[in-house]
Amino acid sequence: MNDAAAPPAQSWKVTLPCTRAEAEALDGEIATFAAMDSPPVLMTSEAGGDDENAWRLDAYFEGKPEPAAIELLRSLVPSAADMQPQVELLPDEDWVTLSQQGLEPVTAGRFHVRNRPADPEEAGHVNFLIEAGRAFGTGQHETTAGCLFMLDRMRRIGMRFGNVADIGTGTGLLAFAALHLWPRAYATASDIDPVAVEISGHNAIANGVVIGTGIGQVALYAAAGVDHPAIEQRAPYDLVIANILAGPLIELAPSLCAVIEEGGTLILAGLLREQADAVLAAYRAQGMRLAERADRGDWPTLRLRKRPRIGWKRPRRIDRNARGEAPGFGTL
């Protein structure tokens, strides 16, 4: 009998054309594969050419995908119902990292985010290294960059905060940026994905951010929204950042608003322009008012302020089963 360990499963890629609208909607559809032992990683990109509506979906599988998995993938992009998917075996390489090696550094306000150690730092900016291929929130996505711009602007107009929470932190980037702007603040960063929390810890060390529960430190927790005893105990917060998705943002409106102090600020991102009204309605119902809106392409960043009313109360949800999950994104 051969006692040698079995070789790791080879990676396969399935490619289908899709529309831009289908690509944008896929952020909320990844949970379709949650029951699989090794769910695929879905990536969308512009197909190139003159048609701005022409996009493509690439799904990366560990092991050759079963026909049922391919059919499930096809169901996510109805426009490709009559198209034959391209199925190919990939070389034995780290395709997640390779797929992002072409990412360029991003500058947002005073912040400069590079995704590779080899990239030079930008003089005169606050530099962060968030390596590509590790989790959502490298600074590349318009929603993350929009949050960085908003945080930078808030500091420039003289806003001050002492207790900050970044819900759906992804890589920890936004919590790190907030701590740089307000170094005497307490900072809390959480994500529903424990892997994202682990990655945030590694990124904190790489960027000289101290992990802990004290002033000028970031406390990391794995939690669905604010559903964690430590997150509740550290409330109320005068600044909460939530870069997730429109659906989870709406579900989490009562619990997020409950942990914000009266007069406190809430930054929302991860929603599309056409989703802004529905998200705003959910938060206005919780006593929030819109103070500022900044759009980057189709992605708005909203700054809201909590209207003074009757004291602070414990977090509650619209639905006890609503966990605010955003698989693959906010983990935004």
Short mmCIF file of C-alpha atoms in Angstrom, two decimals:
data_model
loop_
_atom_site.label_atom_id
_atom_site.label_comp_id
_atom_site.label_asym_id
_atom_site.label_seq_id
_atom_site.Cartn_x
_atom_site.Cartn_y
_atom_site.Cartn_z
CA MET A 1 0.00 0.00 0.00
CA ASN A 2 1.27 3.46 -0.85
CA ASP A 3 1.22 5.62 2.32
CA ALA A 4 2.16 8.80 0.51
CA ALA A 5 -0.26 11.69 0.90
CA ALA A 6 -2.64 12.22 -1.97
CA PRO A 7 -1.66 15.12 -4.22
CA PRO A 8 -3.79 18.25 -3.91
CA ALA A 9 -6.70 18.58 -6.29
CA GLN A 10 -5.84 20.41 -9.48
CA SER A 11 -7.57 23.70 -10.23
CA TRP A 12 -10.07 24.12 -13.03
CA LYS A 13 -11.63 27.23 -14.51
CA VAL A 14 -15.08 27.61 -16.05
CA THR A 15 -15.70 30.76 -18.09
CA LEU A 16 -19.04 32.14 -19.26
CA PRO A 17 -20.01 35.47 -20.81
CA CYS A 18 -22.37 37.66 -18.83
CA THR A 19 -23.78 41.15 -18.71
CA ARG A 20 -22.56 43.92 -16.46
CA ALA A 21 -25.76 43.76 -14.41
CA GLU A 22 -25.31 40.02 -13.89
CA ALA A 23 -21.70 40.54 -12.84
CA GLU A 24 -22.67 43.17 -10.26
CA ALA A 25 -25.45 40.95 -8.91
CA LEU A 26 -23.11 37.99 -8.41
CA ASP A 27 -21.75 39.43 -5.17
CA GLY A 28 -25.01 38.39 -3.55
CA GLU A 29 -25.30 35.03 -5.27
CA ILE A 30 -22.10 33.29 -4.16
CA ALA A 31 -24.00 31.70 -1.25
CA THR A 32 -25.61 29.44 -3.86
CA PHE A 33 -22.51 27.26 -3.63
CA ALA A 34 -22.29 27.30 0.18
CA ALA A 35 -23.36 23.64 0.51
CA MET A 36 -20.37 22.45 -1.51
CA ASP A 37 -17.33 21.11 0.36
CA SER A 38 -15.05 23.28 -1.78
CA PRO A 39 -17.12 26.08 -3.30
CA PRO A 40 -15.67 27.81 -6.36
CA VAL A 41 -14.23 31.30 -6.30
CA LEU A 42 -16.15 33.58 -8.67
CA MET A 43 -14.48 36.50 -10.41
CA THR A 44 -16.00 38.90 -12.92
CA SER A 45 -14.30 41.28 -15.32
CA GLU A 46 -15.00 43.36 -18.41
CA ALA A 47 -14.71 41.36 -21.59
CA GLY A 48 -12.98 44.20 -23.42
CA GLY A 49 -13.95 45.81 -26.67
CA ASP A 50 -16.44 48.58 -27.29
CA ASP A 51 -19.42 47.00 -25.55
CA GLU A 52 -19.42 48.25 -21.94
CA ASN A 53 -22.18 45.75 -21.13
CA ALA A 54 -20.09 42.73 -22.14
CA TRP A 55 -18.53 41.05 -19.09
CA ARG A 56 -17.25 37.57 -18.27
CA LEU A 57 -17.54 35.24 -15.32
CA ASP A 58 -14.62 33.03 -14.31
CA ALA A 59 -15.26 30.32 -11.72
CA TYR A 60 -12.25 28.57 -10.18
CA PHE A 61 -12.76 25.05 -8.80
CA GLU A 62 -10.55 22.76 -6.74
CA GLY A 63 -10.87 19.59 -8.79
CA LYS A 64 -12.78 19.07 -12.02
CA PRO A 65 -16.25 20.60 -11.68
CA GLU A 66 -19.23 18.27 -11.81
CA PRO A 67 -21.87 18.89 -14.51
CA ALA A 68 -24.36 19.93 -11.81
CA ALA A 69 -21.96 22.62 -10.57
CA ILE A 70 -21.55 23.95 -14.10
CA GLU A 71 -25.31 24.07 -14.58
CA LEU A 72 -25.64 25.91 -11.27
CA LEU A 73 -23.06 28.38 -12.50
CA ARG A 74 -24.98 28.87 -15.76
CA SER A 75 -28.11 29.66 -13.78
CA LEU A 76 -26.36 32.71 -12.30
CA VAL A 77 -25.95 34.32 -15.74
CA PRO A 78 -29.22 33.82 -17.68
CA SER A 79 -27.88 35.75 -20.67
CA ALA A 80 -25.48 32.84 -21.31
CA ALA A 81 -28.17 30.15 -21.21
CA ASP A 82 -27.45 29.14 -24.81
CA MET A 83 -23.68 29.51 -24.54
CA GLN A 84 -21.23 26.65 -24.17
CA PRO A 85 -19.02 27.23 -21.11
CA GLN A 86 -15.27 27.09 -21.53
CA VAL A 87 -13.85 24.50 -19.12
CA GLU A 88 -10.08 24.24 -18.72
CA LEU A 89 -7.50 22.64 -16.45
CA LEU A 90 -5.16 25.23 -14.96
CA PRO A 91 -1.40 24.90 -14.42
CA ASP A 92 -0.33 23.99 -10.91
CA GLU A 93 -0.01 27.59 -9.72
CA ASP A 94 -1.55 29.92 -7.14
CA TRP A 95 -4.18 31.26 -9.52
CA VAL A 96 -5.92 33.44 -6.91
CA THR A 97 -2.78 35.50 -6.40
CA LEU A 98 -1.81 35.35 -10.07
CA SER A 99 -5.22 36.68 -11.07
CA GLN A 100 -4.54 39.84 -9.08
CA GLN A 101 -0.87 40.40 -9.85
CA GLY A 102 -1.78 43.05 -12.39
CA LEU A 103 -3.52 45.24 -9.83
CA GLU A 104 -2.10 48.72 -9.64
CA PRO A 105 -1.70 50.60 -6.34
CA VAL A 106 -4.58 52.91 -5.42
CA THR A 107 -4.40 56.41 -4.01
CA ALA A 108 -7.50 57.64 -2.15
CA GLY A 109 -7.14 60.95 -0.37
CA ARG A 110 -4.05 60.82 1.82
CA PHE A 111 -3.93 57.02 1.60
CA HIS A 112 -1.88 54.93 -0.81
CA VAL A 113 -2.65 51.19 -0.89
CA ARG A 114 -0.25 48.80 -2.59
CA ASN A 115 -0.98 45.11 -3.10
CA ARG A 116 2.58 43.81 -3.59
CA PRO A 117 5.62 44.28 -1.36
CA ALA A 118 7.68 45.08 -4.46
CA ASP A 119 5.55 48.14 -5.25
CA PRO A 120 7.16 51.38 -4.03
CA GLU A 121 5.58 53.48 -1.33
CA GLU A 122 4.15 56.86 -2.31
CA ALA A 123 5.93 59.83 -0.77
CA GLY A 124 3.70 62.23 1.12
CA HIS A 125 0.97 59.64 1.66
CA VAL A 126 -0.05 57.19 4.35
CA ASN A 127 1.05 53.86 2.87
CA PHE A 128 -0.63 50.52 3.51
CA LEU A 129 0.37 47.11 2.19
CA ILE A 130 -2.67 44.88 1.66
CA GLU A 131 -1.53 41.92 -0.42
CA ALA A 132 -3.77 40.86 -3.29
CA GLY A 133 -5.60 37.58 -3.34
CA ARG A 134 -6.15 37.37 0.41
CA ALA A 135 -9.60 38.86 1.09
CA PHE A 136 -11.98 41.53 -0.07
CA GLY A 137 -10.94 45.08 0.68
CA THR A 138 -7.51 45.49 -0.91
CA GLY A 139 -8.35 49.09 -1.79
CA GLN A 140 -9.00 48.26 -5.46
CA HIS A 141 -12.76 48.14 -5.29
CA GLU A 142 -14.59 51.45 -5.72
CA THR A 143 -16.46 50.95 -2.45
CA THR A 144 -13.28 50.53 -0.40
CA ALA A 145 -11.61 53.49 -2.11
CA GLY A 146 -14.80 55.51 -1.55
CA CYS A 147 -14.67 54.79 2.17
CA LEU A 148 -11.01 55.86 2.30
CA PHE A 149 -11.89 59.13 0.58
CA MET A 150 -14.78 59.71 2.99
CA LEU A 151 -12.64 59.02 6.07
CA ASP A 152 -9.96 61.35 4.75
CA ARG A 153 -12.51 64.10 4.09
CA MET A 154 -14.03 63.75 7.56
CA ARG A 155 -10.62 64.25 9.13
CA ARG A 156 -9.89 67.24 6.93
CA ILE A 157 -13.09 69.01 7.99
CA GLY A 158 -12.17 68.50 11.64
CA MET A 159 -14.35 65.58 12.72
CA ARG A 160 -13.08 63.66 15.75
CA PHE A 161 -13.85 60.13 16.92
CA GLY A 162 -12.86 58.09 19.94
CA ASN A 163 -14.59 54.72 19.46
CA VAL A 164 -14.66 53.25 15.96
CA ALA A 165 -16.12 49.99 14.59
CA ASP A 166 -15.49 48.54 11.12
CA ILE A 167 -18.18 45.92 10.48
CA GLY A 168 -17.42 43.52 7.60
CA THR A 169 -13.78 44.54 7.70
CA GLY A 170 -12.45 42.12 5.05
CA THR A 171 -8.73 42.90 5.27
CA GLY A 172 -8.81 45.38 8.16
CA LEU A 173 -7.85 48.26 5.85
CA LEU A 174 -10.62 50.69 6.84
CA ALA A 175 -10.05 50.11 10.54
CA PHE A 176 -6.32 50.76 10.03
CA ALA A 177 -7.08 53.97 8.12
CA ALA A 178 -9.43 55.19 10.86
CA LEU A 179 -6.80 54.50 13.53
CA HIS A 180 -4.26 56.51 11.59
CA LEU A 181 -6.64 59.46 11.37
CA TRP A 182 -7.71 59.24 15.01
CA PRO A 183 -4.77 57.54 16.80
CA ARG A 184 -6.28 58.04 20.29
CA ALA A 185 -9.40 56.09 19.39
CA TYR A 186 -10.46 52.59 20.33
CA ALA A 187 -10.98 50.49 17.18
CA THR A 188 -13.06 47.36 16.65
CA ALA A 189 -13.00 45.34 13.41
CA SER A 190 -15.23 42.35 12.72
CA ASP A 191 -16.11 40.04 9.88
CA ILE A 192 -18.46 37.08 9.53
CA ASP A 193 -15.62 35.11 7.91
CA PRO A 194 -13.02 33.88 10.45
CA VAL A 195 -10.45 33.69 7.64
CA ALA A 196 -10.92 37.40 6.98
CA VAL A 197 -10.34 38.09 10.68
CA GLU A 198 -7.13 36.04 10.56
CA ILE A 199 -6.01 37.89 7.45
CA SER A 200 -6.79 41.23 9.12
CA GLY A 201 -4.52 40.20 11.97
CA HIS A 202 -1.65 39.45 9.58
CA ASN A 203 -2.25 42.74 7.78
CA ALA A 204 -2.25 44.65 11.06
CA ILE A 205 1.19 43.26 11.89
CA ALA A 206 2.49 43.99 8.37
CA ASN A 207 1.34 47.61 8.66
CA GLY A 208 2.49 48.27 12.21
CA VAL A 209 -1.01 48.33 13.69
CA VAL A 210 -1.18 47.01 17.24
CA ILE A 211 -3.79 44.33 17.94
CA GLY A 212 -5.51 44.75 21.29
CA THR A 213 -8.37 46.39 23.13
CA GLY A 214 -6.68 49.59 24.25
CA ILE A 215 -6.42 53.11 22.88
CA GLY A 216 -4.78 53.17 19.47
CA GLN A 217 -5.21 49.42 19.03
CA VAL A 218 -7.56 47.32 16.90
CA ALA A 219 -9.65 44.54 18.44
CA LEU A 220 -10.56 41.78 15.96
CA TYR A 221 -13.68 39.61 16.21
CA ALA A 222 -15.43 37.02 14.03
CA ALA A 223 -19.12 37.94 14.15
CA ALA A 224 -22.24 38.30 12.03
CA GLY A 225 -22.75 42.03 12.08
CA VAL A 226 -22.42 43.23 15.69
CA ASP A 227 -23.57 39.92 17.15
CA HIS A 228 -20.69 39.39 19.57
CA PRO A 229 -20.61 40.10 23.32
CA ALA A 230 -17.37 42.09 23.08
CA ILE A 231 -18.66 44.24 20.21
CA GLU A 232 -21.81 45.03 22.18
CA GLN A 233 -19.86 45.73 25.36
CA ARG A 234 -17.55 48.17 23.57
CA ALA A 235 -20.56 50.16 22.33
CA PRO A 236 -21.75 52.83 21.89
CA TYR A 237 -19.55 53.87 18.98
CA ASP A 238 -19.24 57.38 17.62
CA LEU A 239 -18.16 56.06 14.20
CA VAL A 240 -19.29 52.84 12.50
CA ILE A 241 -18.13 51.80 9.02
CA ALA A 242 -20.01 49.10 7.11
CA ASN A 243 -18.77 48.29 3.61
CA ILE A 244 -20.85 45.21 2.85
CA LEU A 245 -23.79 44.80 0.42
CA ALA A 246 -27.19 46.43 0.12
CA GLY A 247 -29.17 43.40 1.34
CA PRO A 248 -27.13 42.79 4.49
CA LEU A 249 -26.98 46.52 5.16
CA ILE A 250 -30.78 46.69 5.19
CA GLU A 251 -31.05 43.62 7.44
CA LEU A 252 -28.49 45.03 9.85
CA ALA A 253 -29.98 48.53 10.07
CA PRO A 254 -31.55 48.09 13.55
CA SER A 255 -28.50 46.43 15.13
CA LEU A 256 -25.94 48.77 13.56
CA CYS A 257 -27.88 51.85 14.56
CA ALA A 258 -28.41 50.53 18.07
CA VAL A 259 -24.67 50.52 18.79
CA ILE A 260 -24.12 54.09 17.54
CA GLU A 261 -24.27 56.87 20.10
CA GLU A 262 -26.60 59.83 19.64
CA GLY A 263 -25.02 62.23 17.19
CA GLY A 264 -22.70 59.45 15.99
CA THR A 265 -21.64 58.84 12.39
CA LEU A 266 -22.26 55.84 10.13
CA ILE A 267 -20.45 55.23 6.84
CA LEU A 268 -22.24 52.84 4.46
CA ALA A 269 -20.81 51.40 1.23
CA GLY A 270 -21.07 48.30 -0.91
CA LEU A 271 -24.39 49.32 -2.47
CA LEU A 272 -25.12 50.28 -6.06
CA ARG A 273 -26.54 53.65 -7.04
CA GLU A 274 -30.00 52.21 -7.70
CA GLN A 275 -30.00 50.58 -4.24
CA ALA A 276 -29.24 53.77 -2.31
CA ASP A 277 -32.87 54.82 -1.76
CA ALA A 278 -33.84 51.47 -0.23
CA VAL A 279 -30.79 51.45 2.04
CA LEU A 280 -31.40 55.04 3.13
CA ALA A 281 -35.05 54.29 3.91
CA ALA A 282 -34.01 51.44 6.23
CA TYR A 283 -31.63 53.70 8.15
CA ARG A 284 -33.92 56.71 8.28
CA ALA A 285 -36.45 54.44 9.99
CA GLN A 286 -33.81 53.91 12.70
CA GLY A 287 -33.30 57.63 13.35
CA MET A 288 -30.43 58.30 10.92
CA ARG A 289 -30.21 61.23 8.53
CA LEU A 290 -28.08 61.58 5.40
CA ALA A 291 -25.24 64.06 5.95
CA GLU A 292 -23.19 63.45 2.79
CA ARG A 293 -23.11 61.27 -0.28
CA ALA A 294 -20.16 60.68 -2.63
CA ASP A 295 -20.46 58.52 -5.75
CA ARG A 296 -17.55 56.78 -7.48
CA GLY A 297 -18.99 55.46 -10.70
CA ASP A 298 -21.99 53.30 -9.82
CA TRP A 299 -20.93 52.96 -6.15
CA PRO A 300 -22.12 55.56 -3.62
CA THR A 301 -20.61 56.10 -0.17
CA LEU A 302 -23.11 57.41 2.37
CA ARG A 303 -22.33 59.34 5.55
CA LEU A 304 -25.21 59.35 8.01
CA ARG A 305 -25.66 60.90 11.44
CA LYS A 306 -27.80 59.54 14.26
CA ARG A 307 -30.50 61.93 15.37
CA PRO A 308 -30.66 62.49 19.14
CA ARG A 309 -33.46 60.53 20.74
CA ILE A 310 -34.09 58.29 23.76
CA GLY A 311 -30.78 56.88 24.93
CA TRP A 312 -28.87 53.84 23.77
CA LYS A 313 -30.33 50.37 23.75
CA ARG A 314 -29.08 46.90 23.06
CA PRO A 315 -28.80 45.77 19.42
CA ARG A 316 -31.90 44.25 17.86
CA ARG A 317 -32.64 42.88 14.42
CA ILE A 318 -35.61 43.01 12.09
CA ASP A 319 -35.51 39.21 11.89
CA ARG A 320 -33.86 36.87 14.39
CA ASN A 321 -32.69 34.76 11.45
CA ALA A 322 -31.22 37.72 9.53
CA ARG A 323 -27.45 37.41 9.97
CA GLY A 324 -26.37 40.02 7.48
CA GLU A 325 -24.13 37.58 5.67
CA ALA A 326 -22.27 38.81 2.63
CA PRO A 327 -20.21 35.87 1.41
CA GLY A 328 -17.17 36.85 -0.58
CA PHE A 329 -17.71 40.58 -0.43
CA GLY A 330 -17.62 42.27 2.90
CA THR A 331 -16.22 40.41 3.88
CA LEU A 332 -16.34 44.17 1.76
#
